Coordinates of C-alpha atoms and ligand atoms in Angstrom, one line a residue:
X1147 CA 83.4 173.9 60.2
X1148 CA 86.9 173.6 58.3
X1149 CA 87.4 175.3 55.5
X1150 CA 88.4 172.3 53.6
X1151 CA 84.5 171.2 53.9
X1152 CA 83.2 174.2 51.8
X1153 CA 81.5 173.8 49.0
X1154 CA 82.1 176.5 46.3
X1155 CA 80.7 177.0 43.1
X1156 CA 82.8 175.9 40.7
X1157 CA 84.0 178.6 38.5
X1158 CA 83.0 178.5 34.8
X1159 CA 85.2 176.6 32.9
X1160 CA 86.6 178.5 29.9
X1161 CA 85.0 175.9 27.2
X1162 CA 81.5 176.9 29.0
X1163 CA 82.5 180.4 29.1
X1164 CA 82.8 180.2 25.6
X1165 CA 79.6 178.7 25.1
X1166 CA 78.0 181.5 26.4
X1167 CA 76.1 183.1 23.6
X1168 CA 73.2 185.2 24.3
X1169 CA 71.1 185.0 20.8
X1170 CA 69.5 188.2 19.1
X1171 CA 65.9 186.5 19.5
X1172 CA 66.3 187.4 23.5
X1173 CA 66.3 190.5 23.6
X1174 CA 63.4 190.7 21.1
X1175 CA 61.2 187.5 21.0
X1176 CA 58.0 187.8 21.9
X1177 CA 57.3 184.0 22.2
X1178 CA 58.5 183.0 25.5
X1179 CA 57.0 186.1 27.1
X1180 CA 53.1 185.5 26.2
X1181 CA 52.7 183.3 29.1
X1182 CA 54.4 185.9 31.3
X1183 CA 52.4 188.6 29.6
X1184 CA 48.9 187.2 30.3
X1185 CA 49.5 186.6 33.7
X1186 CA 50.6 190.2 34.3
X1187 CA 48.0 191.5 32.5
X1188 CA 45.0 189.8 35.2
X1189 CA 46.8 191.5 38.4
X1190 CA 45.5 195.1 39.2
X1191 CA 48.7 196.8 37.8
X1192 CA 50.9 194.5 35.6
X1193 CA 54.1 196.0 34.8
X1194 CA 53.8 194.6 31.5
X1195 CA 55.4 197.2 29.4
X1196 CA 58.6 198.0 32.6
X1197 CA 59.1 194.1 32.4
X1198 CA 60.0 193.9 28.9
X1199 CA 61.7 196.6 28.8
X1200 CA 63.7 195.9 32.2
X1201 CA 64.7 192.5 30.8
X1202 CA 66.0 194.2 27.2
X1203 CA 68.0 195.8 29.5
X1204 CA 69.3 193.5 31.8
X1205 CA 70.0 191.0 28.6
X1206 CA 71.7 193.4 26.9
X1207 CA 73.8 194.7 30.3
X1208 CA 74.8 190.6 30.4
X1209 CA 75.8 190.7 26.5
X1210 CA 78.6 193.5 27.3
X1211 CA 79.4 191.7 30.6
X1212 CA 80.2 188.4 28.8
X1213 CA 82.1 190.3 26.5
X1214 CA 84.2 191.8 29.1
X1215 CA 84.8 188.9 31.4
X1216 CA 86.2 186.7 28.3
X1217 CA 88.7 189.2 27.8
X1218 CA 89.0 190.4 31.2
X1219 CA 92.7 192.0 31.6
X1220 CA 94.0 193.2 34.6
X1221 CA 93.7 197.0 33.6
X1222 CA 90.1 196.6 33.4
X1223 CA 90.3 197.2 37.2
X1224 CA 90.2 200.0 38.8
X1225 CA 90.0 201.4 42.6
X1226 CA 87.4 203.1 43.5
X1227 CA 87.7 205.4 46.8
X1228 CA 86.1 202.7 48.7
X1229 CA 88.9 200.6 47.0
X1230 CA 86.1 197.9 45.6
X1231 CA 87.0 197.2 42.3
X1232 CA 84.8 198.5 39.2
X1233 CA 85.6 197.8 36.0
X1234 CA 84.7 199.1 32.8
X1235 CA 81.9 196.4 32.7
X1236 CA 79.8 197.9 35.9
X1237 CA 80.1 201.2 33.9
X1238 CA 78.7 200.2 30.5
X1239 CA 76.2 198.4 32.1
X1240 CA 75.1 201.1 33.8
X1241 CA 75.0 203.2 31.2
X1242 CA 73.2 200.4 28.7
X1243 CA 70.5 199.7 31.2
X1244 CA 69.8 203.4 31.9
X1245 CA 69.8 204.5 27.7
X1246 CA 67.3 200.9 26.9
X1247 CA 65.0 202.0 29.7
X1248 CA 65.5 205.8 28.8
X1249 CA 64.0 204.7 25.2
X1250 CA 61.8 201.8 26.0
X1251 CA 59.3 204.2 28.1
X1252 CA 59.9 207.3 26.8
X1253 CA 56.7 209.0 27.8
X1254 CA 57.3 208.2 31.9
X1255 CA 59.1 210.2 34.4
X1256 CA 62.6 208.3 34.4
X1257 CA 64.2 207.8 37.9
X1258 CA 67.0 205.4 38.7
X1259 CA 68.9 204.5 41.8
X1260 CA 72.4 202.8 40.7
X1261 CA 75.5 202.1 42.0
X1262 CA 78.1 203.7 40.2
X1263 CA 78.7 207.2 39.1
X1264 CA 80.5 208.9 36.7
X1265 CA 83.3 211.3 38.9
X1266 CA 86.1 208.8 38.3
X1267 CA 86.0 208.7 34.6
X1268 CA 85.7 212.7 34.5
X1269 CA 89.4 213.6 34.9
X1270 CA 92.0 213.0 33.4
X1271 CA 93.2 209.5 34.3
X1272 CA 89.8 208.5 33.7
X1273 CA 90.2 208.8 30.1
X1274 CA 91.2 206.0 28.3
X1275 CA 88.7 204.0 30.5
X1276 CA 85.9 206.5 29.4
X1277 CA 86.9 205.3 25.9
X1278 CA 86.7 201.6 26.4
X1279 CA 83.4 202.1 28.3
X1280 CA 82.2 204.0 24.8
X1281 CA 83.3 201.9 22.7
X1282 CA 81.5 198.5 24.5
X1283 CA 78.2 200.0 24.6
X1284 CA 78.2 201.4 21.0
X1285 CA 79.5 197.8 20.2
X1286 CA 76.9 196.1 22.4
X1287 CA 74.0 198.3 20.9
X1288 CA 75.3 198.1 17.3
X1289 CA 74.8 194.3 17.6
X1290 CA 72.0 194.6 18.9
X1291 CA 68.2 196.1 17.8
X1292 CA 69.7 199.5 18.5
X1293 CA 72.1 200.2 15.7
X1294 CA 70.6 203.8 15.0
X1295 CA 71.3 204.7 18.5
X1296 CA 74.8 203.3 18.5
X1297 CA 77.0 206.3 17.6
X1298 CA 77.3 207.9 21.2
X1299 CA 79.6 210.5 22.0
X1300 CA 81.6 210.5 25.7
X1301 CA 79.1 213.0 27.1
X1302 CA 75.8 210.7 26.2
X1303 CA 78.0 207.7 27.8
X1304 CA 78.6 209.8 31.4
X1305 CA 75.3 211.2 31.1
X1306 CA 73.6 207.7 30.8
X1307 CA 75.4 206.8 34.1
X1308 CA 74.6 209.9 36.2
X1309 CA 71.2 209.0 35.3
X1310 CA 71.6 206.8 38.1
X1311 CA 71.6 209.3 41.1
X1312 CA 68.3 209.5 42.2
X1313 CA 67.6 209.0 45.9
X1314 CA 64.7 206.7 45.4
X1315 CA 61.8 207.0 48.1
X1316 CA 58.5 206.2 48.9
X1317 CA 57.0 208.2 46.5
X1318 CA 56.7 207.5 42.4
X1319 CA 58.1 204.7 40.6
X1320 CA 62.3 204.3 40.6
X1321 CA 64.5 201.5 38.8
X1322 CA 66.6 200.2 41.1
X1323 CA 70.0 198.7 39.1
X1324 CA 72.8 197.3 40.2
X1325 CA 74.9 197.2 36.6
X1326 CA 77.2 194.2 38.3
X1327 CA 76.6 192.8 41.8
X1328 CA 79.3 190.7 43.2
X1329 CA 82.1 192.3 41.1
X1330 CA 84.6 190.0 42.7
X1331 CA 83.4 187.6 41.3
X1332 CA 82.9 188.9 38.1
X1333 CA 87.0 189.7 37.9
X1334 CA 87.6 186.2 39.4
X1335 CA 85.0 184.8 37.0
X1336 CA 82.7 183.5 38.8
X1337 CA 79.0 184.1 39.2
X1338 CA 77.4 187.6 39.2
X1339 CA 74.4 189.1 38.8
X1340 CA 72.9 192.6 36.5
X1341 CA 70.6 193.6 39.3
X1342 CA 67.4 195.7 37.9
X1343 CA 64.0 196.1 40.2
X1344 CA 61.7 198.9 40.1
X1345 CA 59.7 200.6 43.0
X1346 CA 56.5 202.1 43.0
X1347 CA 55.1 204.0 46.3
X1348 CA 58.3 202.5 47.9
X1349 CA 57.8 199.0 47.1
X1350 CA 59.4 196.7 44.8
X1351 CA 57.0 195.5 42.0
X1352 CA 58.8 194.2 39.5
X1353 CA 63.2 192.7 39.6
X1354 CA 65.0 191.1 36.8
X1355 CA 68.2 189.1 37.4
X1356 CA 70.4 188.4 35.2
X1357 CA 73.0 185.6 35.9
X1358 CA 75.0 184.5 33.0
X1359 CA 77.4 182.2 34.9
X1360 CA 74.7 180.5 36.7
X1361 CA 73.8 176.7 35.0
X1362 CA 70.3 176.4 34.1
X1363 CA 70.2 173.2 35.8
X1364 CA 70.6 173.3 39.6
X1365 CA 73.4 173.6 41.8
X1366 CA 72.2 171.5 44.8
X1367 CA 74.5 169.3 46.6
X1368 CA 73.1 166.4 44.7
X1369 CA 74.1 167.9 41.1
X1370 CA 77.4 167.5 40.0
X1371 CA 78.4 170.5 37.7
X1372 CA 80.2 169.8 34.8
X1373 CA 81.5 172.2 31.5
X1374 CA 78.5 170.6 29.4
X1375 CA 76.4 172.4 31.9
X1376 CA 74.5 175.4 30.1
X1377 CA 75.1 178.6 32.1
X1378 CA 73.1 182.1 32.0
X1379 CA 70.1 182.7 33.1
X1380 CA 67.0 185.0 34.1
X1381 CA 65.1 185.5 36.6
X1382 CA 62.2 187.7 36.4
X1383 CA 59.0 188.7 38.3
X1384 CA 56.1 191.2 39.1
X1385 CA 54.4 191.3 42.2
X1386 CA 51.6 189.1 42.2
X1387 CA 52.6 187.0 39.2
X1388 CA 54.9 184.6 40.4
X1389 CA 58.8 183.7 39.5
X1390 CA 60.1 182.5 36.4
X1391 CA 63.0 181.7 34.8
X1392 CA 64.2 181.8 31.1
X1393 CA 67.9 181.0 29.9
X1394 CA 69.7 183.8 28.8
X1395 CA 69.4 182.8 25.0
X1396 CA 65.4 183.1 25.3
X1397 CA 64.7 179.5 24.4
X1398 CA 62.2 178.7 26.8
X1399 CA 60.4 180.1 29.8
X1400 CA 58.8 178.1 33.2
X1401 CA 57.7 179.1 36.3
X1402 CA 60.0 178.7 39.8
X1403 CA 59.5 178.0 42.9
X1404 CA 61.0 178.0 46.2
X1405 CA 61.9 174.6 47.8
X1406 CA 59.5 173.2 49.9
X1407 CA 61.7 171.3 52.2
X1408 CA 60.8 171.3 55.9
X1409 CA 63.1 169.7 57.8
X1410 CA 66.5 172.2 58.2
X1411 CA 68.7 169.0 58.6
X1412 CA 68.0 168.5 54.8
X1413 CA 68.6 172.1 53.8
X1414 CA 71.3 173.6 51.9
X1415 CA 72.6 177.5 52.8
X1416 CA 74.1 179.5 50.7
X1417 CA 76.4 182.9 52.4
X1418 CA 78.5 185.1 50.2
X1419 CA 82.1 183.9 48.8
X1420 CA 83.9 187.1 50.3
X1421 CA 84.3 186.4 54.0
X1422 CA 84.2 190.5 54.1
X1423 CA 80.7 190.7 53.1
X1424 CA 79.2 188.1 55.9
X1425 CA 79.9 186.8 59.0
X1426 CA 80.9 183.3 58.3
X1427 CA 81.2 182.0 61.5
X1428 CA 77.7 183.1 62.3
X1429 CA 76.3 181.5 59.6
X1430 CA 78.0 178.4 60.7
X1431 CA 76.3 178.6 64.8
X1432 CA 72.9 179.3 63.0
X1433 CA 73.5 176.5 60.4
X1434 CA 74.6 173.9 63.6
X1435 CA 71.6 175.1 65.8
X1436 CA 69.3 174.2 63.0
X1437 CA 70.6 171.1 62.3
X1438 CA 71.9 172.1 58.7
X1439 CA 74.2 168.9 57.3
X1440 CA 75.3 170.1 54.7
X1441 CA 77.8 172.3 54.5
X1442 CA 77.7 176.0 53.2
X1443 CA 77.5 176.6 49.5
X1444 CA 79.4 180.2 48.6
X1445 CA 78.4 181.9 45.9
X1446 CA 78.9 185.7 44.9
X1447 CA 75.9 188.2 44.0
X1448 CA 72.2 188.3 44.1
X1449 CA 72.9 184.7 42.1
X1450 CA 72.2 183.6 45.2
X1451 CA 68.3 184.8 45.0
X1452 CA 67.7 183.5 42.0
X1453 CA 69.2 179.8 42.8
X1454 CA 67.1 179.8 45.7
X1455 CA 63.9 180.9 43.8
X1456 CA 64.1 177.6 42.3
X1457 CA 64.9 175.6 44.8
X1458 CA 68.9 174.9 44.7
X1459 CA 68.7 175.5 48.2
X1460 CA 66.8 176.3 51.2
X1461 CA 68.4 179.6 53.0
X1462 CA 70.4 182.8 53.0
X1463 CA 71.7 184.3 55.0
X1464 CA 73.9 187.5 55.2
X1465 CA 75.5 188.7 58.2
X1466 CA 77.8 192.2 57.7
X1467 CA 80.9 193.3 59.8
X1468 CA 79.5 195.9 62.0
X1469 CA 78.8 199.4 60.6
X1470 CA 78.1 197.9 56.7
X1471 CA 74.9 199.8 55.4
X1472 CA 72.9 197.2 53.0
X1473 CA 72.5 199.4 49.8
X1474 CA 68.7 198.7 48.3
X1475 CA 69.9 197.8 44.9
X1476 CA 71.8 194.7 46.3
X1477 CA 68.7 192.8 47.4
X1478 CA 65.3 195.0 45.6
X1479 CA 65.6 192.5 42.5
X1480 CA 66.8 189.8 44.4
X1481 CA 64.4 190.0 47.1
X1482 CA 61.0 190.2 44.8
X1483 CA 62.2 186.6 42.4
X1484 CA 62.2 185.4 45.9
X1485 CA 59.2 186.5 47.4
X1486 CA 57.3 185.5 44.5
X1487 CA 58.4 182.3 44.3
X1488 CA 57.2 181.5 47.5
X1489 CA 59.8 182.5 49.8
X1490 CA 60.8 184.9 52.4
X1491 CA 63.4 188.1 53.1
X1492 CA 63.8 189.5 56.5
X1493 CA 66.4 191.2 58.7
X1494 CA 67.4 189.2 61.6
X1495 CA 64.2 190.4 63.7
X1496 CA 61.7 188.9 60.8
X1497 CA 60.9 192.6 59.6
X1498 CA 60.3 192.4 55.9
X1499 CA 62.9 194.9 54.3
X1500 CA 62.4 198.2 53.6
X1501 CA 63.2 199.7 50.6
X1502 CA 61.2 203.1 50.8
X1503 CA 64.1 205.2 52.5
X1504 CA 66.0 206.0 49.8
X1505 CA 69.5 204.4 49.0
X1506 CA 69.9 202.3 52.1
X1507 CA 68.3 199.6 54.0
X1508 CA 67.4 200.5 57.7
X1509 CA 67.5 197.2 59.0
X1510 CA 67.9 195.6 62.0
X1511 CA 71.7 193.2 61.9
X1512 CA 71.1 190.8 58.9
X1513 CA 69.5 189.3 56.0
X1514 CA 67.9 186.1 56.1
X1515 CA 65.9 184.5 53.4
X1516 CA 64.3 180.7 53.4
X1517 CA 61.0 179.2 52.6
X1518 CA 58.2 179.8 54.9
X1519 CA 57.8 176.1 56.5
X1520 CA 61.5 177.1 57.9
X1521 CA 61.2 180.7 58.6
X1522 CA 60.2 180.1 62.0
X1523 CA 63.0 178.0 63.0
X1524 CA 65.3 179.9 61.7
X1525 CA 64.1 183.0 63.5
X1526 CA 64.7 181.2 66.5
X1527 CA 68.3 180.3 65.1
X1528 CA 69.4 183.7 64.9
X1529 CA 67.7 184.9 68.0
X1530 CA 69.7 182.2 69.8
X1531 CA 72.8 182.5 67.5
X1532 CA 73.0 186.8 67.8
X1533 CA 72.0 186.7 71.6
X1534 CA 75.2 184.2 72.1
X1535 CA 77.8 186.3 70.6
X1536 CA 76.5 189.6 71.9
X1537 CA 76.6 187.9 75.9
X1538 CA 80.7 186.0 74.8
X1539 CA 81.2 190.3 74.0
Ligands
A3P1118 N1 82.0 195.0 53.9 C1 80.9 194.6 53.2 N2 79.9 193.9 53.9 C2 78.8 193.5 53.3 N3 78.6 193.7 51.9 C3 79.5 194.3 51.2 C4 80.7 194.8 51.8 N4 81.5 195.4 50.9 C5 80.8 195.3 49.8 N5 79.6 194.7 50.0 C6 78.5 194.4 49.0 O1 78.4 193.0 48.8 C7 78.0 192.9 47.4 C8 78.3 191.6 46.9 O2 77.6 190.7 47.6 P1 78.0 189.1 47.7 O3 79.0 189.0 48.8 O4 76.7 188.5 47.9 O5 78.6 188.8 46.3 C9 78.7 194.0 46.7 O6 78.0 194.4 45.6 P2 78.9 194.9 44.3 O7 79.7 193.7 43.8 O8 77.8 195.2 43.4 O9 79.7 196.0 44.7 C10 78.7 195.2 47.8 O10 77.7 196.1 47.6
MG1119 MG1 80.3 197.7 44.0
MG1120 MG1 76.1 194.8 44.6
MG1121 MG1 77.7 196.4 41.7

């Protein structure tokens, strides 16, 4: 499939970007979350208290992100050892999500699992960043219900993100964050995702996904995106309680679910943006086997989830380079606005994912995700598809 047949997602256009305004009544109302609220409360353990306060968190985390991509400058990048860039956004994220959970549920054991740590921003050269980083979450807060906790020192911000180094596990609850996935396309400003699930006895019951460049509306082949198009939203969901999505400004709230399409020749599949992160050419055997017309729709982060939790398309799939290790907290939110909405996550051999073995994945070659009428087929897809290039070896 030439490359000239791709279809991207457009990138926010800056009079959208600018539209993007994330109200004081989301982070607080109580309104839109009722519905939410009662449904939680009539399954055995309802997460009630973790949700609100996991999407607090993730709201605000998107508030300071907004704020960063607008003025994104090209010293707001910086190389980490694994040379992926992390800006001073994926830091005060971090650090925001881990102080609003810290002091929305005091009285439980805290444990989180996140991306980034701290050791860069301890030296010297890390300095000036450290600053920046302080300054955007005592802004963000200020603004925010959280003005009496807005006058943190250096120390509270590093401390807030080397909270973030637990291992996880099968045992007792841990949040799961990932303060920006798809950090590429954050810095190229396009879609990404603030990445927050929590597991209990190893599984994930509860994810939140923020997306502020995603349009409410949906990008299916069909729907032509314009700059009127409203962007931000989130996703949210606790096991057993179904999917729903609100816009990032709080105004409303419904109920998502996967798309119920059954014939793969009228799908649409979605596969990272970064060619590094997936095996495009795969995708592109599977997609033919299957019959796919369309072609592939790329699109950075766990955005990706959430679009297909409400039915912009039909599959995902993800396909590392050899030796990649899937981290948890790039698919633990993602996976669970999925699963609840109706759909499915499994490695390449239809095992459901595993998230009770700390910070990796153990899984078995890929990631695919589509609804369960086309699960089946798509198994067979891959099968077909990994035994192929394994025997042209
Ligand atoms: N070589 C690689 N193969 C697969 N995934 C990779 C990768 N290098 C980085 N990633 C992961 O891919 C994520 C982004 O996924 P996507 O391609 O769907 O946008 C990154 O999350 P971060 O941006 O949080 O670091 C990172 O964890
Ligand atoms: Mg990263
Ligand atoms: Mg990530
Ligand atoms: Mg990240």
């Amino acid at each position: 499939m030439g490359i000239n047949c791709l279809r991207v997602v457009p990138k926010i256009p800056p009079s959208a970007k600018h539209k993007i305004i994330i109200s004081h009544s989301l982070l607080f109302t109580k309104r839109s979350s009722r519905a939410i609220h009662a449904a939680a409360a009539s399954s055995s353990m309802s997460y009630e208290k973790e949700l609100a306060a996991a999407k607090k968190a993730a709201s605000l985390a998107a508030l300071l992100c907004q704020k960063v991509q607008k003025a994104l400058l090209q010293s707001d990048v910086h190389s980490k050892s694994d040379k992926s860039p992390v800006t001073v956004a994926d830091y005060g994220s971090q650090a925001l999500v881990s102080l609003v959970l810290e002091r929305e549920l005091p009285s439980e054991s805290f444990s989180l699992v996140a991306e980034e740590d701290s050791g860069d921003l301890r030296g010297n050269s890390g300095q000036e960043t450290l600053q920046r980083i302080r300054t955007l979450v005592n802004d963000t807060l200020a603004n925010n219900e959280y003005s009496s906790v807005s006058n943190l020192t250096t120390d509270d911000v590093l401390r807030a993100i080397d909270n973030g180094k637990s291992e996880g596990g099968s045992r007792g609850q841990h949040w799961v964050l990932d303060p920006i996935d798809g950090t590429k396309g954050f810095l190229r400003g396009d879609q990404y995702a603030i990445a927050l699930a929590l597991l209990d006895e190893g599984k994930v019951v509860l994810g939140v996904l923020a997306c502020p460049n995603l349009t409410l509306t949906s990008i299916s082949g069909e729907n032509q995106q314009s700059s009127q198009d409203k962007v931000g939203c989130l996703f949210f969901a606790t096991v057993g309680t179904g999917t729903y999505m609100q816009p990032l400004d709080g105004s409303s709230l419904q109920k998502v679910n996967v798309s119920a399409t059954e014939n793969p020749e009228e799908a649409s599949l979605f596969e990272s943006f970064e060619a590094a992160h997936s095996l495009h050419d795969l995708s592109s055997t599977i997609a033919k086997k299957l019959g796919v017309k369309a072609p592939p729709v790329r699109i950075d982060s766990q955005a990706k989830y959430g679009a297909l939790s409400r039915g912009d398309g039909e599959i995902y799939l993800r396909f590392p380079h050899k030796g990649y290790r899937e981290k948890i907290w790039d698919h633990a939110a993602g996976c669970i606005v999925v699963t609840e909405a109706g759909g499915v996550v499994a490695d390449a051999a239809g095992n459901p994912l595993d998230f009770s073995k700390g910070k990796y994945l153990d899984l078995e070659t890929g990631i695919i995700v589509t609804n369960q009428k086309l699960m089946p087929l798509l198994l067979k897809a891959v099968k077909e598809s990994l035994e192929e290039k394994a025997s042209s070896l």
